[in-house]
XYZ file of C-alpha atoms in Angstrom:
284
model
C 0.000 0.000 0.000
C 0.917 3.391 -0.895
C 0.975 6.575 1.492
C -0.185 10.176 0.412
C 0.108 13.225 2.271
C -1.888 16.493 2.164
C -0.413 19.304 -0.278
C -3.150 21.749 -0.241
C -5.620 23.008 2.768
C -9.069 22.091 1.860
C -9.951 24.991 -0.816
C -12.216 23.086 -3.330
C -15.609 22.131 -2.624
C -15.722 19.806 -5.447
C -12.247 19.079 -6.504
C -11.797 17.665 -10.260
C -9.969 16.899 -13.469
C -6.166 17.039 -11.968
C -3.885 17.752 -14.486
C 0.199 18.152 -14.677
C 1.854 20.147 -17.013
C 5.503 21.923 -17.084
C 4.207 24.582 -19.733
C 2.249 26.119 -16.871
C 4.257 25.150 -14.334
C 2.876 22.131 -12.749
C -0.548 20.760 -11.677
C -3.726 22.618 -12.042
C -7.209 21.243 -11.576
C -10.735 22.495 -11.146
C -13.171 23.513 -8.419
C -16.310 22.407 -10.476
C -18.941 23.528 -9.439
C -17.466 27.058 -8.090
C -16.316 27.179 -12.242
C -12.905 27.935 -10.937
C -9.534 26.873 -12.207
C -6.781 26.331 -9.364
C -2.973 26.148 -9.900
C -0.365 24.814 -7.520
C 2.966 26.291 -7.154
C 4.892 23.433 -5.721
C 7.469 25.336 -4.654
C 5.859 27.538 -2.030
C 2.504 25.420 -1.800
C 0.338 28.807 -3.034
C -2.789 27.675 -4.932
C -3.778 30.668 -7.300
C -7.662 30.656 -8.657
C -9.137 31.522 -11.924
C -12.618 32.141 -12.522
C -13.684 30.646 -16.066
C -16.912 32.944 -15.797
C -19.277 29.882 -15.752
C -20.970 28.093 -12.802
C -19.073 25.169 -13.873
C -15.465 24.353 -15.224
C -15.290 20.573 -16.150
C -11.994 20.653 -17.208
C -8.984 21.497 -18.661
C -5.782 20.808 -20.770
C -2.775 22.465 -21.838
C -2.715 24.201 -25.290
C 0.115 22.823 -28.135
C 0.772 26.341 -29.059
C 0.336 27.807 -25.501
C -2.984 28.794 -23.225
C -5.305 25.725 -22.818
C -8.669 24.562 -23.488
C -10.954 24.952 -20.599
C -14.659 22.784 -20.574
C -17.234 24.291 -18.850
C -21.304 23.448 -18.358
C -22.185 23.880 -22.004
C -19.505 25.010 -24.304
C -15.691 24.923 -25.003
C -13.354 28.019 -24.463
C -10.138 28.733 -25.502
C -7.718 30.835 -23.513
C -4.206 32.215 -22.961
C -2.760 33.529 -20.327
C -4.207 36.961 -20.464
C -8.069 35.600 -20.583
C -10.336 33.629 -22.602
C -9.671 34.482 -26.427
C -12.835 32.351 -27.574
C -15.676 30.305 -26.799
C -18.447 27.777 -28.457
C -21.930 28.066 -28.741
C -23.475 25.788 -25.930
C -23.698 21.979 -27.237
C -27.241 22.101 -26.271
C -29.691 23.915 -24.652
C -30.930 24.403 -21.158
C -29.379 23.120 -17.829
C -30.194 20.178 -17.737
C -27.049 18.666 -18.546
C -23.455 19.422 -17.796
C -20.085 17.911 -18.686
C -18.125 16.527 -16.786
C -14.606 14.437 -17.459
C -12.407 13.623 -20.335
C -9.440 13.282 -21.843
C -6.936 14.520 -24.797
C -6.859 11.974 -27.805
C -3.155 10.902 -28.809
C -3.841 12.922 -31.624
C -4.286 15.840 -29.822
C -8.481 16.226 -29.904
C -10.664 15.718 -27.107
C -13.228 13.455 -25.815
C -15.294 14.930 -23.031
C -18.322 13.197 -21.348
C -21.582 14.902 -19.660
C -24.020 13.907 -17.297
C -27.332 14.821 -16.084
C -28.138 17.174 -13.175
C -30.933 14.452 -12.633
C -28.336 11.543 -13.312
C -31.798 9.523 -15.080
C -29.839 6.087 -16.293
C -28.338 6.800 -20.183
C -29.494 9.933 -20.709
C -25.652 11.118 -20.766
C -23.359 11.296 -24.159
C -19.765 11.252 -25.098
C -18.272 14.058 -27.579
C -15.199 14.799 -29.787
C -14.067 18.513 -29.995
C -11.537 19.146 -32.484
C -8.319 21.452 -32.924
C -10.963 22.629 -36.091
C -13.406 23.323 -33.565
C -15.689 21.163 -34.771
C -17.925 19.453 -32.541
C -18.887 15.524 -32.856
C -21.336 13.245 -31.137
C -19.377 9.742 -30.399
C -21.708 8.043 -28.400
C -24.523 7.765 -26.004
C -26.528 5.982 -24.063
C -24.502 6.694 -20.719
C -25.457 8.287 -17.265
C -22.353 9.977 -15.319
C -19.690 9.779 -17.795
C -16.089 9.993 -16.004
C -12.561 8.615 -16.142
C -10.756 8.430 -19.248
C -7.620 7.645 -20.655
C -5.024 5.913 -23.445
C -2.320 3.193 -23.457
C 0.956 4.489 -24.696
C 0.319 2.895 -27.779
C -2.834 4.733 -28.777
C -4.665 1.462 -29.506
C -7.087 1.476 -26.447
C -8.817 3.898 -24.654
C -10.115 3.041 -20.652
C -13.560 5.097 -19.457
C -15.545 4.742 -16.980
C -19.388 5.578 -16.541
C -19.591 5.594 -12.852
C -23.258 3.847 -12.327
C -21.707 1.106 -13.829
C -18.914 0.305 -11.027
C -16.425 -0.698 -13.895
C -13.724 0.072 -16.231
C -14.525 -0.150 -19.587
C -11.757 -0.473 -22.644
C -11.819 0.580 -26.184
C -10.089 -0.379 -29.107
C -8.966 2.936 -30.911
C -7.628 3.735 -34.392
C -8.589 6.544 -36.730
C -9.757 8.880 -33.979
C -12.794 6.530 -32.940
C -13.530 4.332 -30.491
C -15.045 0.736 -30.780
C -15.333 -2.435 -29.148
C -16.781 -1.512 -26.160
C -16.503 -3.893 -22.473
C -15.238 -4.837 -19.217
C -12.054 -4.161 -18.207
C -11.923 -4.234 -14.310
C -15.807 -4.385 -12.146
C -15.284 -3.432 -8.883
C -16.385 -5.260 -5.716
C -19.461 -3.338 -3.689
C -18.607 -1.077 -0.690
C -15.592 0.077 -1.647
C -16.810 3.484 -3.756
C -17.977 4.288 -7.538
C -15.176 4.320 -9.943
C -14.558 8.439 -10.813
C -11.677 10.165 -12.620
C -8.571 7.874 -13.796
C -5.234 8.198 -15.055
C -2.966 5.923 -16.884
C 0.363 5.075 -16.251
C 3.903 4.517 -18.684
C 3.247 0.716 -18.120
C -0.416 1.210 -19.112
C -1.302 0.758 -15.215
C -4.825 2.912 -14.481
C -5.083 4.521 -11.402
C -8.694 5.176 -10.296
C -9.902 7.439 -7.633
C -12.809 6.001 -5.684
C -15.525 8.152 -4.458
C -17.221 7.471 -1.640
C -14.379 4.871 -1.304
C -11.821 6.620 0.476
C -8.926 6.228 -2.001
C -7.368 5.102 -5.430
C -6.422 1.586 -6.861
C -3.805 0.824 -9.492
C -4.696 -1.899 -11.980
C -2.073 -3.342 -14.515
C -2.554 -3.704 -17.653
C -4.193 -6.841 -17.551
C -6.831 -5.536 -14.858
C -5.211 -7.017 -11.877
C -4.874 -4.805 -8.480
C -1.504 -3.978 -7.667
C -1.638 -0.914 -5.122
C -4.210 1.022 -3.100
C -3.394 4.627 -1.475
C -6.145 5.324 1.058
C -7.045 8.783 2.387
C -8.605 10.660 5.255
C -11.636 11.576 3.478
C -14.209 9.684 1.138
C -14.751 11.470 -2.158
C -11.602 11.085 -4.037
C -12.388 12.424 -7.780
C -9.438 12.292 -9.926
C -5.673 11.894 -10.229
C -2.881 12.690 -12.429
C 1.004 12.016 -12.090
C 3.546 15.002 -12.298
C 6.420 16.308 -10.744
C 9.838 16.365 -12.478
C 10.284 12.794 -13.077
C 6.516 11.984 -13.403
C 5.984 9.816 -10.138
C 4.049 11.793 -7.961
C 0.182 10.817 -8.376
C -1.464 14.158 -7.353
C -4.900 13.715 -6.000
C -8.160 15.251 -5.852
C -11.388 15.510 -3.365
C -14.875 17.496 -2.820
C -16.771 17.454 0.239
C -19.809 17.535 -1.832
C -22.862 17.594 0.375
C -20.609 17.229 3.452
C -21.616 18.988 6.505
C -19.182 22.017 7.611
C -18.156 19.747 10.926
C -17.457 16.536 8.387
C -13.715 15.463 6.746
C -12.059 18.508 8.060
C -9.333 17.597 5.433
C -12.191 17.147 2.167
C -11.370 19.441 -0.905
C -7.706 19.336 -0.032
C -5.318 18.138 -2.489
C -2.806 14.815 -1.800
C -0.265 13.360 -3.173
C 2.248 10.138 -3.419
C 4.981 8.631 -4.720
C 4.976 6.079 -6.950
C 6.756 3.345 -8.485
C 6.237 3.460 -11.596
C 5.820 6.696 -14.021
C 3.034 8.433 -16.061
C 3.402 10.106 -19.398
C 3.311 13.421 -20.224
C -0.512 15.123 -20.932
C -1.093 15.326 -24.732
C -1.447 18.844 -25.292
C -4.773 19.993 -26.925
C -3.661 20.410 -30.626
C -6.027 23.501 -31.355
C-alpha cells in the first residue's frame, strides 16, 4: 500500500480533473462547481484561482501552441494567459445537462463526457471537440460519464461511466472508439469508480468516491496498489512532478456537513513506483 500526504488546505468544494503540465508550471485542476480553475505552485505550496466565468469548469488541458482549453457546463473556451480568447456556442440547450470528465486523444483532440443534473440512467453522451473546432457526437446511451484515458500505444482507450462500477476499454484507431466492455468491475462497498489516469506501463489509477482512495490496476486488470485517504470522495488523479511519479490527487466534500472530513477538498499526493506520461497537449 501506498501513502499520500496532504499538499493543499481544503480549498475546493468539489475538486476535479487534476492535471500536470511543465508549460504552466505544474498541476492545475478544477473547483467544479465554483467554475474555478486552481494552480499549484509546488514550490511555495500557493494555490492561485481563476474564474472561467461559468458556474461550472469541467476541465482542462494544456494548449500545443500555448494557453489551454478549458470545458465548462455547455460550451468549449479557448484561452491564454491573459483571458479567454474564444468560446463555443453551448452543445445544447438548457441546464439540464453538464459535462463533466475527459481526456486529450493521442492525436491531440478531445473526448469529453456529460451527465445529467438528474443523473436519469443513459441519458448522458460522449463528444469529440476538435483542434478545427468542430464538434462531434461519439456516443450515447450513458449516465455519469467519467474517467478516461489511453495506453501508450494509442490502440485502447479506458472510461468509466460511474453507475456502472467498472472500467470499460476501447479499441482505438482513426480517432474513434469501438469495441466496447469490461475491463476491471469493482467489488461493492468500496466506492464508484470516478476520474482515472494511466500510467507509462499502461497501469490505471482510479480514484474512488465514496471509497476513500485510489487503486492501481495493470494492464491486464489485476490490483496492484491502493493509497487510502482521510476523506471519502476522491475524484481524480494525475502524475507530475519532475520525473513523473508523484500521483497528485483530488477531493470534494460535496454535500458534506461544515463539521465533516475537516481535510475534504484538499489536495494529496504520493509517490509512486512506476511513471506516467506526459498530458497530450490539446492540438487547437
Amino acid at each position: 500500500m501506498t501513502q499520500a500526504e496532504q499538499v493543499t488546505d481544503p480549498i475546493a468544494y468539489h475538486g476535479e480533473g487534476a492535471v500536470w503540465s511543465p508549460t504552466w508550471g505544474g498541476l492545475r485542476w478544477v473547483d467544479m462547481l465554483a467554475g474555478d480553475i486552481l494552480s499549484l505552485d509546488a514550490r511555495t505550496g500557493r494555490v492561485d484561482r481563476l474564474d472561467t466565468g461559468s458556474s461550472v469548469a469541467a476541465m482542462i488541458r494544456p494548449r500545443e501552441n500555448g494557453g489551454f482549453l478549458v470545458v465548462t457546463e455547455r460550451e468549449f473556451a479557448l484561452w491564454n494567459e491573459s483571458g479567454r480568447e474564444w468560446v463555443s456556442d453551448p452543445v445544447w440547450q438548457g441546464a439540464t445537462h453538464r459535462f463533466n470528465e475527459g481526456s486529450t486523444t493521442p492525436e491531440g483532440n478531445l473526448f469529453v463526457g456529460t451527465m445529467g443534473y438528474d443523473q436519469v440512467p443513459g441519458t448522458a453522451e460522449v463528444f469529440g471537440f476538435g483542434a478545427n473546432r468542430e464538434i462531434t457526437p461519439l456516443f450515447d446511451g450513458v449516465t455519469i460519464s467519467n474517467g478516461m484515458g489511453f495506453t501508450a500505444d494509442g490502440s485502447l482507450m479506458y472510461y468509466v461511466d460511474t453507475p456502472t462500477r467498472r472500467i470499460d476499454v476501447f479499441d482505438y484507431a482513426d480517432g474513434v472508439p469501438t469495441n466496447r466492455r469490461p475491463f476491471v468491475t469493482l467489488p461493492e462497498g468500496i466506492g464508484g469508480p470516478d476520474g482515472l489516469c494511466v500510467d507509462a506501463e499502461d497501469g490505471v489509477w482510479l480514484a474512488l468516491y465514496g471509497g476513500s482512495g485510489v487503486r492501481r490496476y495493470d494492464r491486464h486488470g489485476v490490483l496492484t496498489d491502493t493509497i487510502d485517504l482521510p476523506v471519502s470522495k476522491v475524484t481524480s488523479c494525475t502524475l507530475g512532478g519532475e520525473d513523473l511519479r508523484t500521483l497528485y490527487i483530488t477531493t470534494s466534500r460535496e454535500f458534506l456537513e461544515p463539521h465533516e472530513e475537516p481535510l475534504a477538498g484538499s489536495v494529496f499526493a504520493a509517490t509512486v513506483a512506476i511513471p506516467g506520461r506526459p498530458v497530450t497537449p490539446f492540438a487547437g
